[in-house]
Coordinates of C-alpha atoms in Angstrom, one line a residue:
Chain A
M299 CA 89.2 113.4 59.8
T300 CA 92.7 112.1 60.2
I301 CA 94.2 111.2 63.5
N302 CA 96.1 114.5 63.7
E303 CA 93.1 116.6 62.7
I304 CA 91.2 115.0 65.6
Q305 CA 94.1 115.6 68.0
D306 CA 94.2 119.3 67.0
E307 CA 90.5 119.6 67.5
I308 CA 90.8 118.2 71.0
I309 CA 93.7 120.5 71.8
D310 CA 91.5 123.4 70.7
E311 CA 88.6 122.3 72.8
F312 CA 90.8 121.9 75.9
S313 CA 92.3 125.4 75.4
L314 CA 88.9 126.8 76.4
F315 CA 89.2 125.5 80.0
S316 CA 90.6 128.0 82.4
D317 CA 91.7 125.7 85.2
W318 CA 92.2 122.0 86.1
M319 CA 88.8 121.8 87.7
E320 CA 87.0 122.5 84.4
K321 CA 89.2 120.1 82.5
Y322 CA 88.6 117.3 84.9
E323 CA 84.9 118.0 85.1
Y324 CA 84.8 117.6 81.4
I325 CA 86.8 114.3 81.5
I326 CA 84.6 113.0 84.3
D327 CA 81.6 113.9 82.2
L328 CA 83.0 112.0 79.2
G329 CA 83.7 109.0 81.5
K330 CA 80.2 109.1 83.0
H331 CA 78.2 109.4 79.8
L332 CA 79.8 107.4 77.1
P333 CA 78.8 103.8 76.8
L334 CA 82.1 102.4 75.6
I335 CA 82.1 98.7 75.3
D336 CA 79.7 95.8 74.8
E337 CA 79.2 94.0 78.1
Q338 CA 80.3 90.7 76.5
Y339 CA 83.8 92.1 76.0
K340 CA 84.2 93.0 79.7
D341 CA 85.9 89.7 80.4
E342 CA 89.3 88.4 81.4
E343 CA 90.4 88.1 77.7
H344 CA 89.9 91.8 77.1
L345 CA 91.2 93.0 80.5
I346 CA 94.4 95.1 80.9
K347 CA 95.3 95.0 84.6
G348 CA 96.7 98.1 86.2
C349 CA 97.7 98.5 89.8
Q350 CA 95.3 101.5 90.2
S351 CA 92.5 100.9 87.8
Q352 CA 91.6 98.3 85.2
V353 CA 90.9 98.7 81.5
W354 CA 89.0 96.6 79.0
L355 CA 89.8 96.9 75.3
H356 CA 88.2 95.4 72.2
A357 CA 89.3 95.9 68.6
G358 CA 87.3 95.0 65.5
L359 CA 87.4 95.8 61.8
N360 CA 85.1 98.3 60.2
G361 CA 85.8 97.8 56.5
D362 CA 89.5 98.5 56.3
K363 CA 89.5 100.6 59.5
V364 CA 90.0 99.6 63.2
A365 CA 87.1 100.1 65.5
F366 CA 88.0 100.3 69.2
T367 CA 85.7 100.1 72.1
A368 CA 87.1 100.2 75.7
D369 CA 86.1 100.8 79.3
S370 CA 87.5 101.2 82.8
D371 CA 86.3 100.9 86.4
A372 CA 87.6 104.4 87.2
V373 CA 85.8 107.3 85.7
I374 CA 88.8 109.6 85.0
T375 CA 90.5 106.7 83.3
K376 CA 87.4 106.1 81.3
G377 CA 87.2 109.8 80.3
I378 CA 90.7 109.6 78.9
I379 CA 89.8 106.4 77.1
A380 CA 87.0 108.2 75.4
L381 CA 89.5 110.7 74.0
L382 CA 91.9 108.0 72.9
V383 CA 89.1 106.1 71.2
R384 CA 87.9 109.3 69.5
V385 CA 91.4 109.8 68.1
L386 CA 92.3 106.2 67.1
S387 CA 89.0 104.5 66.3
N388 CA 87.8 104.2 62.7
Q389 CA 91.2 105.0 61.3
P390 CA 93.2 103.0 58.9
A391 CA 95.2 100.3 60.7
E392 CA 98.5 101.6 59.3
E393 CA 97.8 105.1 60.7
V394 CA 96.9 103.7 64.1
A395 CA 100.2 101.7 64.2
R396 CA 102.3 104.8 63.5
A397 CA 100.2 107.5 65.3
D398 CA 102.1 110.0 67.5
L399 CA 99.7 110.8 70.3
Y400 CA 100.9 114.3 71.0
F401 CA 97.5 115.6 72.2
I402 CA 97.8 113.9 75.6
D403 CA 100.8 116.0 76.5
R404 CA 99.3 119.2 75.0
I405 CA 96.1 119.0 77.0
G406 CA 98.1 118.4 80.2
L407 CA 97.2 114.8 80.9
K408 CA 100.6 113.2 80.3
E409 CA 100.8 112.1 84.0
H410 CA 97.9 109.7 83.3
L411 CA 100.0 107.9 80.7
S412 CA 103.2 107.6 82.8
P413 CA 104.4 104.1 83.5
T414 CA 104.5 104.8 87.3
R415 CA 100.8 105.7 87.3
S416 CA 99.9 102.0 86.6
N417 CA 96.3 102.7 85.6
G418 CA 96.2 100.5 82.5
L419 CA 96.2 103.4 80.1
L420 CA 99.7 103.1 78.9
S421 CA 99.3 99.4 78.2
M422 CA 96.1 100.1 76.5
V423 CA 97.7 102.6 74.0
K424 CA 100.4 100.0 73.3
Q425 CA 97.8 97.4 72.8
M426 CA 95.8 99.7 70.4
K427 CA 98.9 100.3 68.3
L428 CA 99.7 96.5 68.3
Y429 CA 96.2 95.9 66.9
G430 CA 97.0 98.5 64.2
V431 CA 100.2 96.7 63.3
A432 CA 98.5 93.3 63.3
L433 CA 95.5 94.3 61.3
H434 CA 97.6 96.2 58.8
A435 CA 99.8 93.2 58.2
K436 CA 96.7 91.0 57.9
N437 CA 95.3 93.3 55.2
Chain B
M107 CA 88.2 108.9 124.6
P108 CA 90.4 111.1 122.5
V109 CA 93.9 111.4 123.9
T110 CA 95.2 114.9 124.4
A111 CA 98.6 115.8 123.0
Q112 CA 101.4 115.9 125.5
K113 CA 102.7 119.2 126.9
G114 CA 105.9 120.2 125.2
F115 CA 104.9 118.5 121.9
D116 CA 104.8 121.4 119.4
V117 CA 103.7 120.1 116.0
E118 CA 104.4 123.4 114.2
K119 CA 107.9 123.6 115.6
L120 CA 108.5 119.9 114.6
R121 CA 107.2 120.5 111.1
S122 CA 109.9 123.1 110.6
D123 CA 112.5 120.3 111.0
F124 CA 111.2 118.8 107.7
P125 CA 112.3 120.7 104.6
L126 CA 109.9 118.9 102.3
L127 CA 106.9 119.9 104.3
Q128 CA 107.6 123.5 103.3
T129 CA 107.3 122.7 99.6
S130 CA 104.2 122.6 97.4
M131 CA 102.4 120.1 95.1
N132 CA 100.4 121.2 92.1
G133 CA 100.8 124.8 93.2
K134 CA 99.5 124.2 96.7
P135 CA 101.2 123.7 100.0
I136 CA 101.6 119.9 100.4
A137 CA 99.4 118.0 102.8
F138 CA 101.5 114.9 103.0
L139 CA 99.4 112.0 104.2
D140 CA 101.4 109.0 102.8
S141 CA 103.9 108.4 105.5
A142 CA 103.1 104.7 105.7
A143 CA 104.6 104.4 102.2
S144 CA 107.6 106.5 103.2
S145 CA 108.0 109.3 105.7
Q146 CA 109.7 112.6 105.1
K147 CA 113.2 113.3 106.5
P148 CA 114.2 115.8 109.1
A149 CA 117.1 118.1 108.2
R150 CA 119.4 116.5 110.6
V151 CA 119.2 113.2 108.8
I152 CA 120.0 114.8 105.5
E153 CA 122.8 116.8 107.1
A154 CA 124.3 113.7 108.8
M155 CA 124.5 111.9 105.4
D156 CA 125.9 115.0 103.7
T157 CA 128.6 115.5 106.3
Y158 CA 129.5 111.9 106.1
Y159 CA 130.1 112.0 102.3
R160 CA 131.9 115.4 102.5
E161 CA 134.2 114.7 105.4
K162 CA 134.2 111.0 106.5
H163 CA 133.7 108.7 103.7
A164 CA 135.9 105.6 103.1
N165 CA 135.1 101.9 103.0
V166 CA 134.5 100.3 106.3
H167 CA 136.2 97.4 108.1
R168 CA 139.1 97.4 105.6
G169 CA 141.6 100.3 105.8
V170 CA 144.2 100.8 108.4
Y171 CA 144.2 104.5 107.7
Q172 CA 142.5 107.0 110.0
L173 CA 139.6 107.9 107.6
S174 CA 138.5 104.3 107.1
Q175 CA 138.6 103.8 110.8
E176 CA 136.5 106.9 111.4
A177 CA 134.0 105.6 108.8
T178 CA 133.9 102.2 110.5
T179 CA 133.4 103.8 113.9
A180 CA 130.5 105.9 112.5
Y181 CA 128.9 102.9 110.9
E182 CA 129.3 100.7 114.0
N183 CA 128.0 103.6 116.1
A184 CA 124.8 103.6 114.0
R185 CA 124.5 99.9 114.7
E186 CA 124.8 100.6 118.4
L187 CA 122.1 103.3 118.1
V188 CA 119.8 100.7 116.5
R189 CA 120.6 98.2 119.2
D190 CA 119.8 100.6 122.0
F191 CA 116.6 101.8 120.1
I192 CA 115.1 98.3 120.0
N193 CA 116.8 97.1 123.2
A194 CA 118.6 94.2 121.5
P195 CA 120.9 92.4 123.9
S196 CA 123.9 92.6 121.5
A197 CA 124.9 94.7 118.5
R198 CA 125.9 91.3 116.9
E199 CA 122.2 90.7 116.5
V200 CA 121.6 93.8 114.5
I201 CA 122.0 93.2 110.7
F202 CA 121.9 96.1 108.3
V203 CA 119.9 95.3 105.2
R204 CA 118.4 97.3 102.4
G205 CA 115.0 97.5 104.0
C206 CA 112.3 95.4 105.7
T207 CA 111.7 93.5 102.5
E208 CA 115.4 92.3 102.3
G209 CA 115.3 91.4 106.0
I210 CA 112.3 89.1 105.5
N211 CA 113.8 87.7 102.3
L212 CA 117.0 87.0 104.2
V213 CA 115.2 85.0 106.9
A214 CA 112.8 83.3 104.4
S215 CA 115.7 82.2 102.2
S216 CA 118.2 81.1 104.9
F217 CA 115.7 79.7 107.3
G218 CA 113.9 77.9 104.5
R219 CA 117.1 76.2 103.3
R220 CA 117.9 75.0 106.8
F221 CA 114.6 74.2 108.4
L222 CA 111.8 73.8 105.8
D223 CA 111.1 70.5 104.1
E224 CA 108.2 68.6 102.6
G225 CA 105.3 68.5 105.0
S226 CA 106.4 71.5 107.0
E227 CA 104.4 74.7 107.1
V228 CA 104.9 78.5 107.4
L229 CA 102.1 80.5 109.1
I230 CA 101.4 84.0 107.9
S231 CA 98.2 86.2 108.1
A232 CA 95.7 87.5 105.6
M233 CA 96.8 91.1 106.2
E234 CA 100.4 90.7 105.2
H235 CA 102.1 93.1 102.8
H236 CA 103.3 91.3 99.7
S237 CA 106.8 91.5 101.2
N238 CA 105.8 89.1 103.9
I239 CA 103.9 86.8 101.6
V240 CA 106.1 86.3 98.5
P241 CA 109.4 85.5 100.1
W242 CA 107.7 82.7 102.1
Q243 CA 105.9 81.5 99.0
M244 CA 109.2 81.2 97.2
A245 CA 110.8 79.4 100.2
C246 CA 107.9 77.0 100.4
E247 CA 107.9 76.3 96.7
D248 CA 111.6 75.7 96.9
R249 CA 111.4 73.2 99.8
G250 CA 108.0 71.6 99.2
A251 CA 106.5 73.3 102.3
K252 CA 103.0 74.8 102.7
L253 CA 101.9 78.3 103.4
K254 CA 99.1 78.7 105.8
V255 CA 97.1 81.9 106.4
I256 CA 95.5 83.2 109.6
P257 CA 92.2 84.8 108.5
V258 CA 91.0 88.3 109.6
N259 CA 87.5 89.3 110.7
D260 CA 85.4 92.1 109.2
A261 CA 87.0 94.7 111.5
G262 CA 90.4 93.7 110.3
E263 CA 91.6 91.8 113.4
L264 CA 93.3 88.5 113.3
Q265 CA 91.1 85.6 114.2
M266 CA 92.9 84.3 117.2
D267 CA 90.9 81.1 117.5
E268 CA 92.0 80.2 113.9
F269 CA 95.6 81.1 114.7
E270 CA 95.6 78.6 117.5
R271 CA 94.0 76.0 115.3
L272 CA 96.6 76.6 112.6
L273 CA 99.5 76.5 115.0
T274 CA 100.2 72.8 114.6
D275 CA 103.5 70.9 115.0
K276 CA 104.0 71.1 111.3
V277 CA 104.6 74.9 111.6
K278 CA 108.3 75.8 111.4
I279 CA 107.9 79.5 111.7
V280 CA 105.3 82.2 112.1
A281 CA 105.7 85.4 110.1
L282 CA 103.4 88.2 110.9
T283 CA 103.1 92.0 110.6
H284 CA 103.1 94.0 113.8
V285 CA 100.9 96.8 112.3
S286 CA 98.9 96.4 109.1
N287 CA 99.9 98.9 106.4
T288 CA 96.4 98.9 104.9
L289 CA 94.2 98.6 107.9
G290 CA 96.3 100.1 110.7
T291 CA 95.5 97.1 112.9
I292 CA 98.0 96.6 115.7
N293 CA 98.3 92.8 116.2
P294 CA 98.7 91.2 119.6
V295 CA 102.2 90.0 118.8
R296 CA 103.3 89.5 122.4
E297 CA 100.5 86.9 122.8
I298 CA 101.2 85.3 119.5
I299 CA 104.9 84.9 120.2
E300 CA 104.1 83.4 123.6
K301 CA 101.8 80.9 122.1
A302 CA 104.2 80.0 119.3
H303 CA 107.1 79.7 121.8
A304 CA 105.0 77.3 123.9
K305 CA 105.3 75.0 120.9
N306 CA 109.0 75.9 120.2
I307 CA 108.1 77.7 117.0
P308 CA 110.1 80.9 116.2
V309 CA 108.4 84.1 115.1
L310 CA 109.4 86.8 112.6
I311 CA 107.7 90.1 113.0
D312 CA 107.4 92.6 110.1
G313 CA 107.8 95.9 112.0
A314 CA 107.9 98.3 109.1
Q315 CA 104.6 100.0 110.2
A316 CA 105.2 99.7 113.9
V317 CA 108.5 101.3 114.5
P318 CA 107.4 104.8 113.3
H319 CA 104.6 104.8 115.9
M320 CA 105.7 102.9 119.0
Q321 CA 108.6 101.9 121.1
V322 CA 109.6 98.4 120.1
D323 CA 111.5 96.3 122.7
V324 CA 112.7 93.0 121.2
Q325 CA 113.5 91.5 124.6
E326 CA 110.2 92.4 126.0
L327 CA 108.5 90.9 123.0
D328 CA 110.9 87.9 123.1
V329 CA 110.7 88.0 119.3
D330 CA 113.1 85.8 117.3
F331 CA 113.4 88.0 114.2
Y332 CA 112.2 91.6 113.8
A333 CA 112.6 93.6 110.6
F334 CA 112.0 97.2 109.7
S335 CA 112.9 99.8 107.1
G336 CA 114.8 103.0 107.8
H337 CA 112.8 105.2 105.4
K338 CA 109.5 104.7 107.2
V339 CA 111.0 105.9 110.5
Y340 CA 112.3 109.2 109.2
G341 CA 115.6 107.8 107.9
P342 CA 116.9 107.4 104.4
T343 CA 115.7 104.8 101.8
G344 CA 118.0 101.9 101.1
I345 CA 118.7 101.0 104.7
G346 CA 116.8 98.7 107.1
V347 CA 117.4 96.5 110.0
L348 CA 117.0 92.8 110.7
Y349 CA 117.2 91.9 114.4
G350 CA 117.6 88.2 115.1
K351 CA 118.4 86.3 118.3
E352 CA 122.0 85.3 118.2
E353 CA 121.3 81.5 118.5
W354 CA 119.0 81.8 115.5
L355 CA 121.3 83.9 113.3
N356 CA 124.1 81.5 114.1
A357 CA 121.9 78.5 113.0
L358 CA 121.1 80.1 109.6
P359 CA 123.4 79.7 106.5
P360 CA 124.5 83.0 105.0
Y361 CA 122.1 84.8 102.6
Q362 CA 124.6 86.3 100.1
G363 CA 128.2 85.7 99.5
G364 CA 130.9 88.2 98.9
G365 CA 133.4 90.4 100.7
E366 CA 133.2 91.2 104.3
M367 CA 131.0 88.1 105.2
I368 CA 134.0 85.7 105.0
E369 CA 136.7 84.7 107.4
T370 CA 139.0 82.7 105.0
V371 CA 138.5 81.9 101.3
T372 CA 140.1 79.2 99.3
F373 CA 138.8 77.7 96.1
E374 CA 138.0 74.5 98.1
K375 CA 136.2 76.0 101.1
T376 CA 135.2 79.3 102.6
T377 CA 134.6 79.9 106.3
Y378 CA 132.2 82.6 107.3
N379 CA 132.7 85.7 109.3
E380 CA 131.0 86.1 112.7
L381 CA 127.8 88.0 113.4
P382 CA 126.7 90.5 112.2
H383 CA 129.1 90.5 109.3
K384 CA 128.2 87.0 108.1
F385 CA 125.0 88.5 106.8
E386 CA 126.5 91.7 105.4
A387 CA 128.1 90.8 102.1
G388 CA 129.8 93.5 100.2
T389 CA 130.2 97.2 101.0
P390 CA 127.2 98.2 103.1
D391 CA 125.1 101.4 102.8
I392 CA 127.3 103.3 105.2
A393 CA 125.7 106.7 104.6
G394 CA 122.3 105.1 105.0
A395 CA 123.2 103.5 108.3
I396 CA 124.5 106.9 109.5
G397 CA 121.3 108.6 108.3
L398 CA 119.2 106.0 110.1
G399 CA 121.3 106.5 113.3
A400 CA 120.5 110.3 113.0
A401 CA 116.8 109.5 112.5
I402 CA 116.7 107.3 115.6
E403 CA 118.3 110.0 117.7
Y404 CA 115.7 112.5 116.3
V405 CA 112.7 110.3 116.9
R406 CA 113.9 109.6 120.5
S407 CA 114.3 113.4 121.1
V408 CA 110.7 113.9 120.0
G409 CA 109.6 111.0 122.2
Y410 CA 107.1 108.2 121.5
E411 CA 104.8 109.4 124.2
G412 CA 104.2 112.7 122.5
I413 CA 104.1 111.0 119.0
H414 CA 101.5 108.5 120.1
A415 CA 99.2 111.0 121.8
H416 CA 99.4 113.4 118.9
E417 CA 98.8 110.7 116.2
M418 CA 95.9 109.3 118.1
E419 CA 94.3 112.8 118.5
L420 CA 94.7 113.3 114.8
L421 CA 93.4 109.9 113.9
H422 CA 90.2 110.4 115.9
Y423 CA 89.8 113.9 114.5
A424 CA 90.1 112.6 111.0
A425 CA 87.7 109.8 111.5
R426 CA 85.1 112.2 113.0
Q427 CA 85.5 114.7 110.1
L428 CA 85.4 112.0 107.4
Q429 CA 82.3 110.5 108.9
E430 CA 80.4 113.5 107.5
V431 CA 81.1 112.4 103.9
E432 CA 78.0 110.7 102.5
G433 CA 78.6 107.0 101.6
I434 CA 82.0 106.7 103.3
R435 CA 83.1 103.3 104.4
F436 CA 86.1 102.7 106.6
I437 CA 88.2 99.6 105.9
G438 CA 89.9 98.5 109.1
T439 CA 88.1 99.3 112.3
A440 CA 90.2 97.3 114.8
R441 CA 90.1 98.3 118.4
E442 CA 93.9 98.6 118.5
K443 CA 94.9 100.8 115.6
A444 CA 97.9 102.9 114.4
S445 CA 97.3 106.2 112.6
V446 CA 96.2 104.8 109.3
I447 CA 92.7 105.5 107.8
S448 CA 91.7 103.4 104.8
F449 CA 88.4 104.2 103.2
L450 CA 86.1 104.1 100.2
V451 CA 83.3 106.3 99.1
E452 CA 80.3 104.5 97.7
G453 CA 80.2 104.6 93.9
I454 CA 83.6 106.3 93.5
H455 CA 86.8 104.5 92.4
P456 CA 89.9 105.2 94.7
Y457 CA 91.9 106.2 91.6
D458 CA 89.5 109.0 90.8
L459 CA 89.5 110.2 94.3
G460 CA 93.3 110.1 94.6
T461 CA 93.6 112.0 91.3
I462 CA 91.5 114.9 92.4
L463 CA 93.2 115.0 95.9
D464 CA 96.5 115.2 94.1
K465 CA 95.3 118.3 92.2
L466 CA 94.4 119.8 95.5
G467 CA 97.9 119.3 97.0
V468 CA 96.8 116.3 99.2
A469 CA 99.1 113.3 98.9
V470 CA 97.3 110.0 99.8
R471 CA 97.9 106.5 98.6
T472 CA 95.3 104.7 96.5
G473 CA 95.2 101.1 95.3
H474 CA 95.8 97.8 96.9
H475 CA 98.7 98.9 99.0
C476 CA 100.6 95.7 98.1
T477 CA 98.1 93.7 100.0
Q478 CA 96.1 92.1 97.1
P479 CA 94.9 89.1 99.1
L480 CA 93.5 91.5 101.7
M481 CA 91.6 93.5 99.1
E482 CA 90.1 90.2 97.9
R483 CA 89.1 89.4 101.4
Y484 CA 87.0 92.6 101.5
C485 CA 85.9 92.3 97.8
I486 CA 87.2 95.8 97.0
P487 CA 89.5 97.1 94.2
G488 CA 91.5 99.1 96.6
T489 CA 91.2 101.9 99.1
V490 CA 92.2 105.5 99.6
R491 CA 94.6 105.5 102.5
A492 CA 95.6 108.5 104.6
S493 CA 98.5 107.6 106.9
L494 CA 99.5 110.1 109.5
A495 CA 102.9 110.9 111.0
F496 CA 103.6 113.1 114.0
Y497 CA 104.4 116.0 111.7
N498 CA 100.8 116.1 110.4
N499 CA 98.5 118.7 111.8
K500 CA 94.8 119.5 111.8
T501 CA 95.2 121.6 108.7
D502 CA 96.3 118.5 106.8
I503 CA 93.2 116.7 108.0
D504 CA 90.9 119.6 107.1
R505 CA 92.4 119.7 103.6
L506 CA 91.9 116.0 103.2
V507 CA 88.3 116.2 104.3
E508 CA 87.6 119.2 102.2
G509 CA 89.3 117.6 99.2
V510 CA 87.3 114.4 99.6
K511 CA 84.1 116.4 99.7
R512 CA 85.0 118.4 96.6
A513 CA 86.1 115.2 94.7
V514 CA 82.9 113.5 95.6
A515 CA 80.9 116.4 94.4
M516 CA 82.8 116.3 91.1
L517 CA 82.6 112.5 90.7
R518 CA 79.1 111.8 91.7

């Protein structure tokens, strides 16, 4: 599936939730259950510091595709990371670099990616795209 | 023993003075529990600033025309209100600044240039807000001086024996918070000032979190510098106060250069204006000062006795109710506390808790509260902080407690 096909799929899934409680319960569930990153990458080098929560991000190559793994100390942040990884991981580097992540706004989670939120997520998305740019150039 | 609210203190009536408390957040009536970050404004503060801009605005201390003189009178009247509020001996000792942060920066910079040198020390505490750490770090770096830190105990109180040990002849100034923004601890500043003065060391007190909750008398404290922000004491943002003893302010070089702070200017030499203007370069925040004056009049009309009794009653009520939450841990359990409750719930990140509370219309602060060294002291990523003002009621507390319980159920 392409990045946009996955985004549309997520938007469809979220349209089933009738209120914010159900939506957040789902995100919390994602955050709780997905093992996201190898313990060895949870170090200073892979850390993106936010004022509110912290994020660890690792990028590797899977053939010609970028494979992301990430984690956070806050479970809601981690749940949103799970969605971002689902959209951007195992996609061609070039596609990652130019992805327009419209799904975040459409499922009503835009506030979590606002610069004032300072939870590490916005920096993580920027970092993911930079990896896309770098790996595309390298190929 | 819980204190009972004063007769005549009617919280519901007072709440109606604050337009923002009538609004909603995420579709729910707002339970505003973040007043330590910034308090809401009573209508009369907003109206005073509105009236000033509509009817009285002109630049101050400059024009000979009536309007400018009226604006100057209003601005200087606000200074007099501040002077009376903190019982400063003279209005010359009341400097308008942008906020508490600028007040501390002014002293750290000017005092540093005149009095700090290699081998000298500045004494602060482990519970300082970044605004009372970084300016001193910068001054110390600039002058080759050292920053020394009074540690805090597990309850969040200053270790007074350590303070006395650190108060050596090398110390040129002690800079300390009156009330901790994260822990709520009220420090024994009177005692600290007395001990510092016994060694001829001046003291700066960061009063940002004290002034909203208690009557501050700079003469009774015998404090050398006292800074606070307008926006935490129901006034506008962008205005604050630095009080300094006249002999100290006269001894310091100016902080910023510009209009208003000068007496004569030639390209060879400038002589500086007298106090307080020497420290007020450029056009000041006239409307802000007038708003602050209105806020001070308002707070005094409510009365600190009633404010204190009500806030303490709420603080104890909140602590009792929150105690029911399984796994809750309070950070900051000093004997002398202002109405601030910092806490963590076992296994739950403050960011997650804050996010769910926001959805429920409850505004709290989460994170390190600009006190990163203090968070490190307790080995925690941050806390959830509910800070209470006199306009909070039991419904606000009930919604916080109910919200925390609901969030915990979702997050565990």
